Short mmCIF file of C-alpha atoms in Angstrom, two decimals:
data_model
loop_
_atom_site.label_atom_id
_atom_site.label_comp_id
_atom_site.label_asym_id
_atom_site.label_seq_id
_atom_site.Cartn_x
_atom_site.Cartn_y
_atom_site.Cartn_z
CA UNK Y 145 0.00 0.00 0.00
CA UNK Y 146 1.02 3.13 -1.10
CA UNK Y 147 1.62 6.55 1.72
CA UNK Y 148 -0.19 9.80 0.64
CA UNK Y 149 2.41 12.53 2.06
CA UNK Y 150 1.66 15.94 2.38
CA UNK Y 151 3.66 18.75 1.33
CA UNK Y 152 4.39 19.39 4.98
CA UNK Y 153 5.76 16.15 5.12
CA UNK Y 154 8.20 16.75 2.05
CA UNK Y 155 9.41 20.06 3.32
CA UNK Y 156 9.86 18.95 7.24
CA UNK Y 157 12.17 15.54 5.65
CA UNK Y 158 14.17 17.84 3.69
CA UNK Y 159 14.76 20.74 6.58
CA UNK Y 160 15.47 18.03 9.01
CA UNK Y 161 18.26 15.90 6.42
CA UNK Y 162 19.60 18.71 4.84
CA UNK Y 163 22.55 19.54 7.39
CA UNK Y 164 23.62 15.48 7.62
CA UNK Y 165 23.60 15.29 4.20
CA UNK Y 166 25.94 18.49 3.66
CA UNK Y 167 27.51 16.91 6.34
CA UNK Y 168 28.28 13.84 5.50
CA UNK Y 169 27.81 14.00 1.71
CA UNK Y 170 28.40 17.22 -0.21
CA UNK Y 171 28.91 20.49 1.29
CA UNK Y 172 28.13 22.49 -1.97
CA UNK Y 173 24.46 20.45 -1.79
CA UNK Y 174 25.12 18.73 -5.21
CA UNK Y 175 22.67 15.36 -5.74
CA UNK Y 176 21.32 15.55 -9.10
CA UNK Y 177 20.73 12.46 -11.28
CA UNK Y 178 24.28 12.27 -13.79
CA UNK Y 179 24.32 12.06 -17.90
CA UNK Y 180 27.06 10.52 -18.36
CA UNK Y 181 29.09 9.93 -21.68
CA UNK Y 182 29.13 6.08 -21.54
CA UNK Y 183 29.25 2.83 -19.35
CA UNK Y 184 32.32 3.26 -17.99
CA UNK Y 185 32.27 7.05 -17.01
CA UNK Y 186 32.84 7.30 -13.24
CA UNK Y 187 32.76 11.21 -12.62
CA UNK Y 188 29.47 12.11 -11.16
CA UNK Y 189 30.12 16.03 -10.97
CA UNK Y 190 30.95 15.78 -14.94
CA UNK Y 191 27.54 13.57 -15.11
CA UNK Y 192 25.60 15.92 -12.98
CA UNK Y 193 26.87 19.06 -14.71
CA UNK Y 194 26.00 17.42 -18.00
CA UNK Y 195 22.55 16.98 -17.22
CA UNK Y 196 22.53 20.81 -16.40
CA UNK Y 197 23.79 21.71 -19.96
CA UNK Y 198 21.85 19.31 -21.48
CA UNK Y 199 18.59 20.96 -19.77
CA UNK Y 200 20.31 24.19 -20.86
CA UNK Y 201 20.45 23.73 -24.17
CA UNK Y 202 17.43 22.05 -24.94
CA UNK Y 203 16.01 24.63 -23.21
CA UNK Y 204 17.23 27.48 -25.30
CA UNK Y 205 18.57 29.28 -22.25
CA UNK Y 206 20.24 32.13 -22.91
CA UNK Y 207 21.72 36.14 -21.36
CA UNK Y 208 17.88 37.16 -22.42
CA UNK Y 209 16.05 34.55 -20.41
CA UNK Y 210 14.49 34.93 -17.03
CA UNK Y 211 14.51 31.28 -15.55
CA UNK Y 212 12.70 30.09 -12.41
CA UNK Y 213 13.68 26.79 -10.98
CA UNK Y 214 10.71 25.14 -9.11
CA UNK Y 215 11.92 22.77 -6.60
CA UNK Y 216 15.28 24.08 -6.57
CA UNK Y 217 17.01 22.21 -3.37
CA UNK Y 218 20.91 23.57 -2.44
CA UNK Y 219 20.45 26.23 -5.54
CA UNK Y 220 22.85 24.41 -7.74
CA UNK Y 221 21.10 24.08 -11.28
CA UNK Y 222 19.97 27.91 -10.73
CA UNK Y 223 23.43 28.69 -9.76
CA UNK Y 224 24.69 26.99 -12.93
CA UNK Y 225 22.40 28.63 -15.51
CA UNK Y 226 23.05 31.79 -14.22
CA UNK Y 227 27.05 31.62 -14.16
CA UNK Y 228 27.61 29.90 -17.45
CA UNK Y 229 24.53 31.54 -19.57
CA UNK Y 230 23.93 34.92 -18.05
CA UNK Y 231 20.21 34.35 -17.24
CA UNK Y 232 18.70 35.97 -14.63
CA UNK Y 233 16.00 34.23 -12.15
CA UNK Y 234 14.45 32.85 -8.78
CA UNK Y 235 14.66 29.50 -7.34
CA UNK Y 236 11.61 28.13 -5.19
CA UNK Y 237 11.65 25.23 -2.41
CA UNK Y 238 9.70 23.44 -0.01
CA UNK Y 239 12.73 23.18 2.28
CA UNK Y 240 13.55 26.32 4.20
CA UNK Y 241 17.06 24.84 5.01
CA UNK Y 242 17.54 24.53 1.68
CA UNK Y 243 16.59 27.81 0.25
CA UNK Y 244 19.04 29.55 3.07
CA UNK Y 245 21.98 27.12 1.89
CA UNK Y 246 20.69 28.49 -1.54
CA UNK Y 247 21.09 31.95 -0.50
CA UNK Y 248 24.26 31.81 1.56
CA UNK Y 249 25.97 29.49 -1.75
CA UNK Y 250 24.79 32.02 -4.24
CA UNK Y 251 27.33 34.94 -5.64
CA UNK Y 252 25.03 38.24 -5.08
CA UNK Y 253 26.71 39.37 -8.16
CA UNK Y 254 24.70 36.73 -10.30
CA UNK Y 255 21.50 38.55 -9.64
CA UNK Y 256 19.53 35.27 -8.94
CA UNK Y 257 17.17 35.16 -5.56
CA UNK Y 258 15.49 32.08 -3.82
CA UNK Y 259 12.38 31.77 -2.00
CA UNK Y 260 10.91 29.27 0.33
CA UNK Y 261 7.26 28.17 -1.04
CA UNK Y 262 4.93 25.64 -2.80
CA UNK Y 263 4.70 24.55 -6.78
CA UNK Y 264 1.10 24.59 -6.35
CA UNK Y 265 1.09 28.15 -5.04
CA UNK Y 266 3.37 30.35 -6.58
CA UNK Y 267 4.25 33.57 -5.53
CA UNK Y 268 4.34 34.78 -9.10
CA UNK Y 269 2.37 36.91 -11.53
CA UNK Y 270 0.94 35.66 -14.62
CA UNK Y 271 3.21 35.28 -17.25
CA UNK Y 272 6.42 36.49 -15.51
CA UNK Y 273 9.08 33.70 -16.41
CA UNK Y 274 10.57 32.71 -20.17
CA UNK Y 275 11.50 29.37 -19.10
CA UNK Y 276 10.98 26.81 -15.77
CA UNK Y 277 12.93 24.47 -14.89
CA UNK Y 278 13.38 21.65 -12.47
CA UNK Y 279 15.63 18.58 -11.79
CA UNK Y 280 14.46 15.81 -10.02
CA UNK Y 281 11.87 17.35 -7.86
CA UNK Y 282 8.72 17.19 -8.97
CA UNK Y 283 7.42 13.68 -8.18
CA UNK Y 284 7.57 14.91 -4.85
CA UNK Y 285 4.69 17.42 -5.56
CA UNK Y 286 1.27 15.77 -4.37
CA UNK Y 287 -0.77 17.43 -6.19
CA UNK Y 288 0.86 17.18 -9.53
CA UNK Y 289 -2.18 18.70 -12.27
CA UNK Y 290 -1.64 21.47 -9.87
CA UNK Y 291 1.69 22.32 -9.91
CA UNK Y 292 1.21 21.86 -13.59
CA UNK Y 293 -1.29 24.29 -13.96
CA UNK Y 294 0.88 26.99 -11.90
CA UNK Y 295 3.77 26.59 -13.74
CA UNK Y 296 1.60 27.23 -16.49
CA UNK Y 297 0.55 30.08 -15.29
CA UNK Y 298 3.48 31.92 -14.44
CA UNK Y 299 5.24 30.90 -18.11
CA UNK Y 300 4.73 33.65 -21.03
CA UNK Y 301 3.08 32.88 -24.22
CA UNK Y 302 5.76 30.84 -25.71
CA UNK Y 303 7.55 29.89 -22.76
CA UNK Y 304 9.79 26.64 -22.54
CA UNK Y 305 8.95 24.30 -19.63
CA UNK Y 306 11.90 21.86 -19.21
CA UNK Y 307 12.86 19.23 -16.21
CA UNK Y 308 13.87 16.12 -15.67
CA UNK Y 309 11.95 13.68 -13.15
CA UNK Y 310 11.70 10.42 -11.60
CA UNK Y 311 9.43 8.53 -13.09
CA UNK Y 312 7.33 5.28 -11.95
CA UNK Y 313 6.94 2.98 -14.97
CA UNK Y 314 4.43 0.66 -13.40
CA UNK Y 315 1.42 0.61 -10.94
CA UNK Y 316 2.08 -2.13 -8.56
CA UNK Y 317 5.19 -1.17 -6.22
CA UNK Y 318 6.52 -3.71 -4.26
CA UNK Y 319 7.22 -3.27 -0.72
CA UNK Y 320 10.81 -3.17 -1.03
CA UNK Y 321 11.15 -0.53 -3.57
CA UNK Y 322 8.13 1.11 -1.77
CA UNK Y 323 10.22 1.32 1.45
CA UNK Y 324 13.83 1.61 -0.43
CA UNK Y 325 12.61 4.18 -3.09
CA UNK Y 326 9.57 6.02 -2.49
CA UNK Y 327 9.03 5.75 1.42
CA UNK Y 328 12.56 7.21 1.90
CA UNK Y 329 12.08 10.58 0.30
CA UNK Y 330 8.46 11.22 1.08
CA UNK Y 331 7.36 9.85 -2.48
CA UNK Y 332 3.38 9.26 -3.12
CA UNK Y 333 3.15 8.29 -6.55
CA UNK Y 334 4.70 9.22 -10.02
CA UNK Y 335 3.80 9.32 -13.65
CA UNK Y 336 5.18 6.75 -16.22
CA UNK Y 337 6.98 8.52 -19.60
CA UNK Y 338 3.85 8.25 -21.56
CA UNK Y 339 1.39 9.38 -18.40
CA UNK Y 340 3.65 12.18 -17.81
CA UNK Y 341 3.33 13.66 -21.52
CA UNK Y 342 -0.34 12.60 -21.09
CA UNK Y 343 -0.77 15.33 -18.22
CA UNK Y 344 1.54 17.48 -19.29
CA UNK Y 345 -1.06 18.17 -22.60
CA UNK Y 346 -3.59 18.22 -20.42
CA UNK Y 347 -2.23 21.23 -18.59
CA UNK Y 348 -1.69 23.20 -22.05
CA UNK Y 349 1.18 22.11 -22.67
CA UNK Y 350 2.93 21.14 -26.10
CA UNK Y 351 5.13 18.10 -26.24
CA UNK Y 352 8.99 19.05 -27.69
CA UNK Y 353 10.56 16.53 -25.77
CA UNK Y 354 10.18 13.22 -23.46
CA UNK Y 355 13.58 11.12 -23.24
CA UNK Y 356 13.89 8.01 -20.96
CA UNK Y 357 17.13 8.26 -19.74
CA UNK Y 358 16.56 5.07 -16.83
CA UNK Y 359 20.16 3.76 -18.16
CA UNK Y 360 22.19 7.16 -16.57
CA UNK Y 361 19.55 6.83 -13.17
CA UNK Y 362 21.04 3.23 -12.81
CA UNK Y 363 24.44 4.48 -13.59
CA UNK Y 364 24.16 7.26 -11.12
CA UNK Y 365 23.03 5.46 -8.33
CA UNK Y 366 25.77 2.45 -9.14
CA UNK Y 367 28.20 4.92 -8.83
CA UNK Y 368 27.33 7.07 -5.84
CA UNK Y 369 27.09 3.91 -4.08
CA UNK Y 370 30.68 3.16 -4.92
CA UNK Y 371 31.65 6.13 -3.93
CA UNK Y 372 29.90 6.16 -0.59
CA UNK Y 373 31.47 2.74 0.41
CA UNK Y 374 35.23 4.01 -0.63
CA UNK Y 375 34.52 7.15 1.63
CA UNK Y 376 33.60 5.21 4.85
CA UNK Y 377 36.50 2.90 4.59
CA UNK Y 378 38.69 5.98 4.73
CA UNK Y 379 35.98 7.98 7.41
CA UNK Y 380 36.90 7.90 11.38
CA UNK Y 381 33.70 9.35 12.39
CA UNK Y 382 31.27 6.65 13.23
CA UNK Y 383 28.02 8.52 12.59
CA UNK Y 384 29.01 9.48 9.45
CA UNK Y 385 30.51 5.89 8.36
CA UNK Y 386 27.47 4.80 9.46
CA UNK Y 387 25.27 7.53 7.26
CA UNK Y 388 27.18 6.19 4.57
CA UNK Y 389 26.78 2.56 4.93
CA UNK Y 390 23.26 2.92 4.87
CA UNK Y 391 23.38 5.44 1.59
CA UNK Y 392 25.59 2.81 -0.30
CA UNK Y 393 22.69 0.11 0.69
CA UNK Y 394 19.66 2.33 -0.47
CA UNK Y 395 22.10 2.76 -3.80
CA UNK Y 396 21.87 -1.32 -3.98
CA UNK Y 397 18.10 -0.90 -3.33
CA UNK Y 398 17.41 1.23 -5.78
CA UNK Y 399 19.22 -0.48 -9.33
CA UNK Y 400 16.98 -3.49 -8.10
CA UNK Y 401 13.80 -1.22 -8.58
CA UNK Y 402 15.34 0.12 -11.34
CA UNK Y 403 15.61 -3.05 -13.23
CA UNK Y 404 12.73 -4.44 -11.83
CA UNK Y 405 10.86 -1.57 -13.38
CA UNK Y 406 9.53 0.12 -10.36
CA UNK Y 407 11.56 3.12 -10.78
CA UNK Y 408 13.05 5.62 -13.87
CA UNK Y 409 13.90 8.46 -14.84
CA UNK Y 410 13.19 11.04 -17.90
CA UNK Y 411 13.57 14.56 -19.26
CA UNK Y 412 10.72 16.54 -20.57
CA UNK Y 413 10.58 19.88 -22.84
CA UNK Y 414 7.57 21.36 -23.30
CA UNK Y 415 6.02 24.85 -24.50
CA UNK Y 416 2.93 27.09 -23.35
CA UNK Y 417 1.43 28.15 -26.59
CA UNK Y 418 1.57 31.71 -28.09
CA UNK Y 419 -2.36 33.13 -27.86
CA UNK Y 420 -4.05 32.48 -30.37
CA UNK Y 421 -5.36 35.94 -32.57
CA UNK Y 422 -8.84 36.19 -33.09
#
């Protein structure tokens, strides 16, 4: 049986992990699934950056654009954008740990802001953003049609909606993934590729893009669980040996619900139509 969480529940797991996983993890806040150039590629940072161009450029993110990134976490596809394309733009969170590690990480020079608040009720005008963007944080929204509709909302005529997102390719979870996958980050329920284009069009939206990309989920998970069991061999502190342990075992979890179909990942581009003339 599947858990309904609340956004509440999302945003009080992410204030409370935030400072043990900067902690223990990454103190720049970098977790972001990796694209990575082939089967033997090791570097997540290169991966993770990758998937940040990738998004760029499909994007069409330029100096003139005026991004917001919904579900932005530690700030660090916003920061990105903004430092190697020039755009301007706000990030918004559930998390307010997050959105002050956001705030502190950020250059003021780069002109970008962050704000703590909800995809489903945006403190935006109409038509104020060029392009949103997201990675990796939207199957945490409950009320998905929603957050659809806002992001809608806020996009100009003509504006580019891209993100990537987890993705849940079949009904039935099993308990293990259920517990391993979705339990452990406050997940309800996701979309399959084809659902997710499905709603997306239902919202307004047109259809420029849906990739599944599962093969570079598996790989990133593979490899951050190699890299978590290198770092507590060489870790003295037991709590955070033991953090990482238990990361590099939820790694292992998750490429079994990966291949047993129960978990994906894809990349989506869409576009709010110009108005039509009359």
């Amino acid at each position: 049986m599947s858990t309904t969480y609340t956004e509440q529940d999302v945003g009080d797991f992410f204030d409370r992990t935030t400072q043990t996983y900067l902690s223990f993890w990454d103190s720049e806040g970098v977790l972001h699934t990796g694209y990575f150039a082939g089967e033997n590629d090791e570097d997540y940072r290169a991966a993770a950056e990758r998937t940040s161009e990738l998004m760029a450029a499909e994007a069409g993110i330029d100096g003139s654009s005026h991004v917001l990134d919904v579900g932005c976490g530690c700030g660090n596809f916003l920061i990105h954008l903004a430092t190697r394309h020039g755009c301007r733009g706000e990030g918004l969170d559930l998390s307010l740990e997050r959105v002050r590690f956001a705030r502190q990480l950020a250059d003021p020079a780069l002109g970008i802001e962050f704000r703590h608040g909800s995809a489903t009720a945006m403190p935006y005008e109409d038509g104020t953003f060029s392009h949103v963007v997201s990675q990796d944080a939207l199957f945490l929204v409950p009320d998905k049609p929603r957050s659809h509709a806002e992001i809608f909302r806020v996009l100009r005529p003509g504006g580019v909606f891209a993100f990537s997102d987890f993705l849940q390719p079949k009904k039935e979870i099993g308990e293990r993934a259920r517990r391993h996958v979705y339990d452990r980050v406050r997940w309800s329920s996701g979309y399959s590729l084809v659902e997710y284009q499905a709603e997306l069009e239902r919202s307004g939206f047109e259809i420029l893009l849906a990739r599944n990309l599962e093969s570079h989920i598996r790989q990133t998970y593979r490899v951050l669980g190699t890299t978590a069991r290198e770092r507590a061999r060489t870790t003295e502190d037991p709590a955070a040996r033991d953090w990482m342990l238990a990361f590099a075992e939820s790694c292992g979890e998750i490429q079994v619900a990966i291949d047993q179909g129960e978990f994906g990942w894809g990349v989506f581009v869409a576009r709010k139509p110009h108005r039509r003339t009359s």
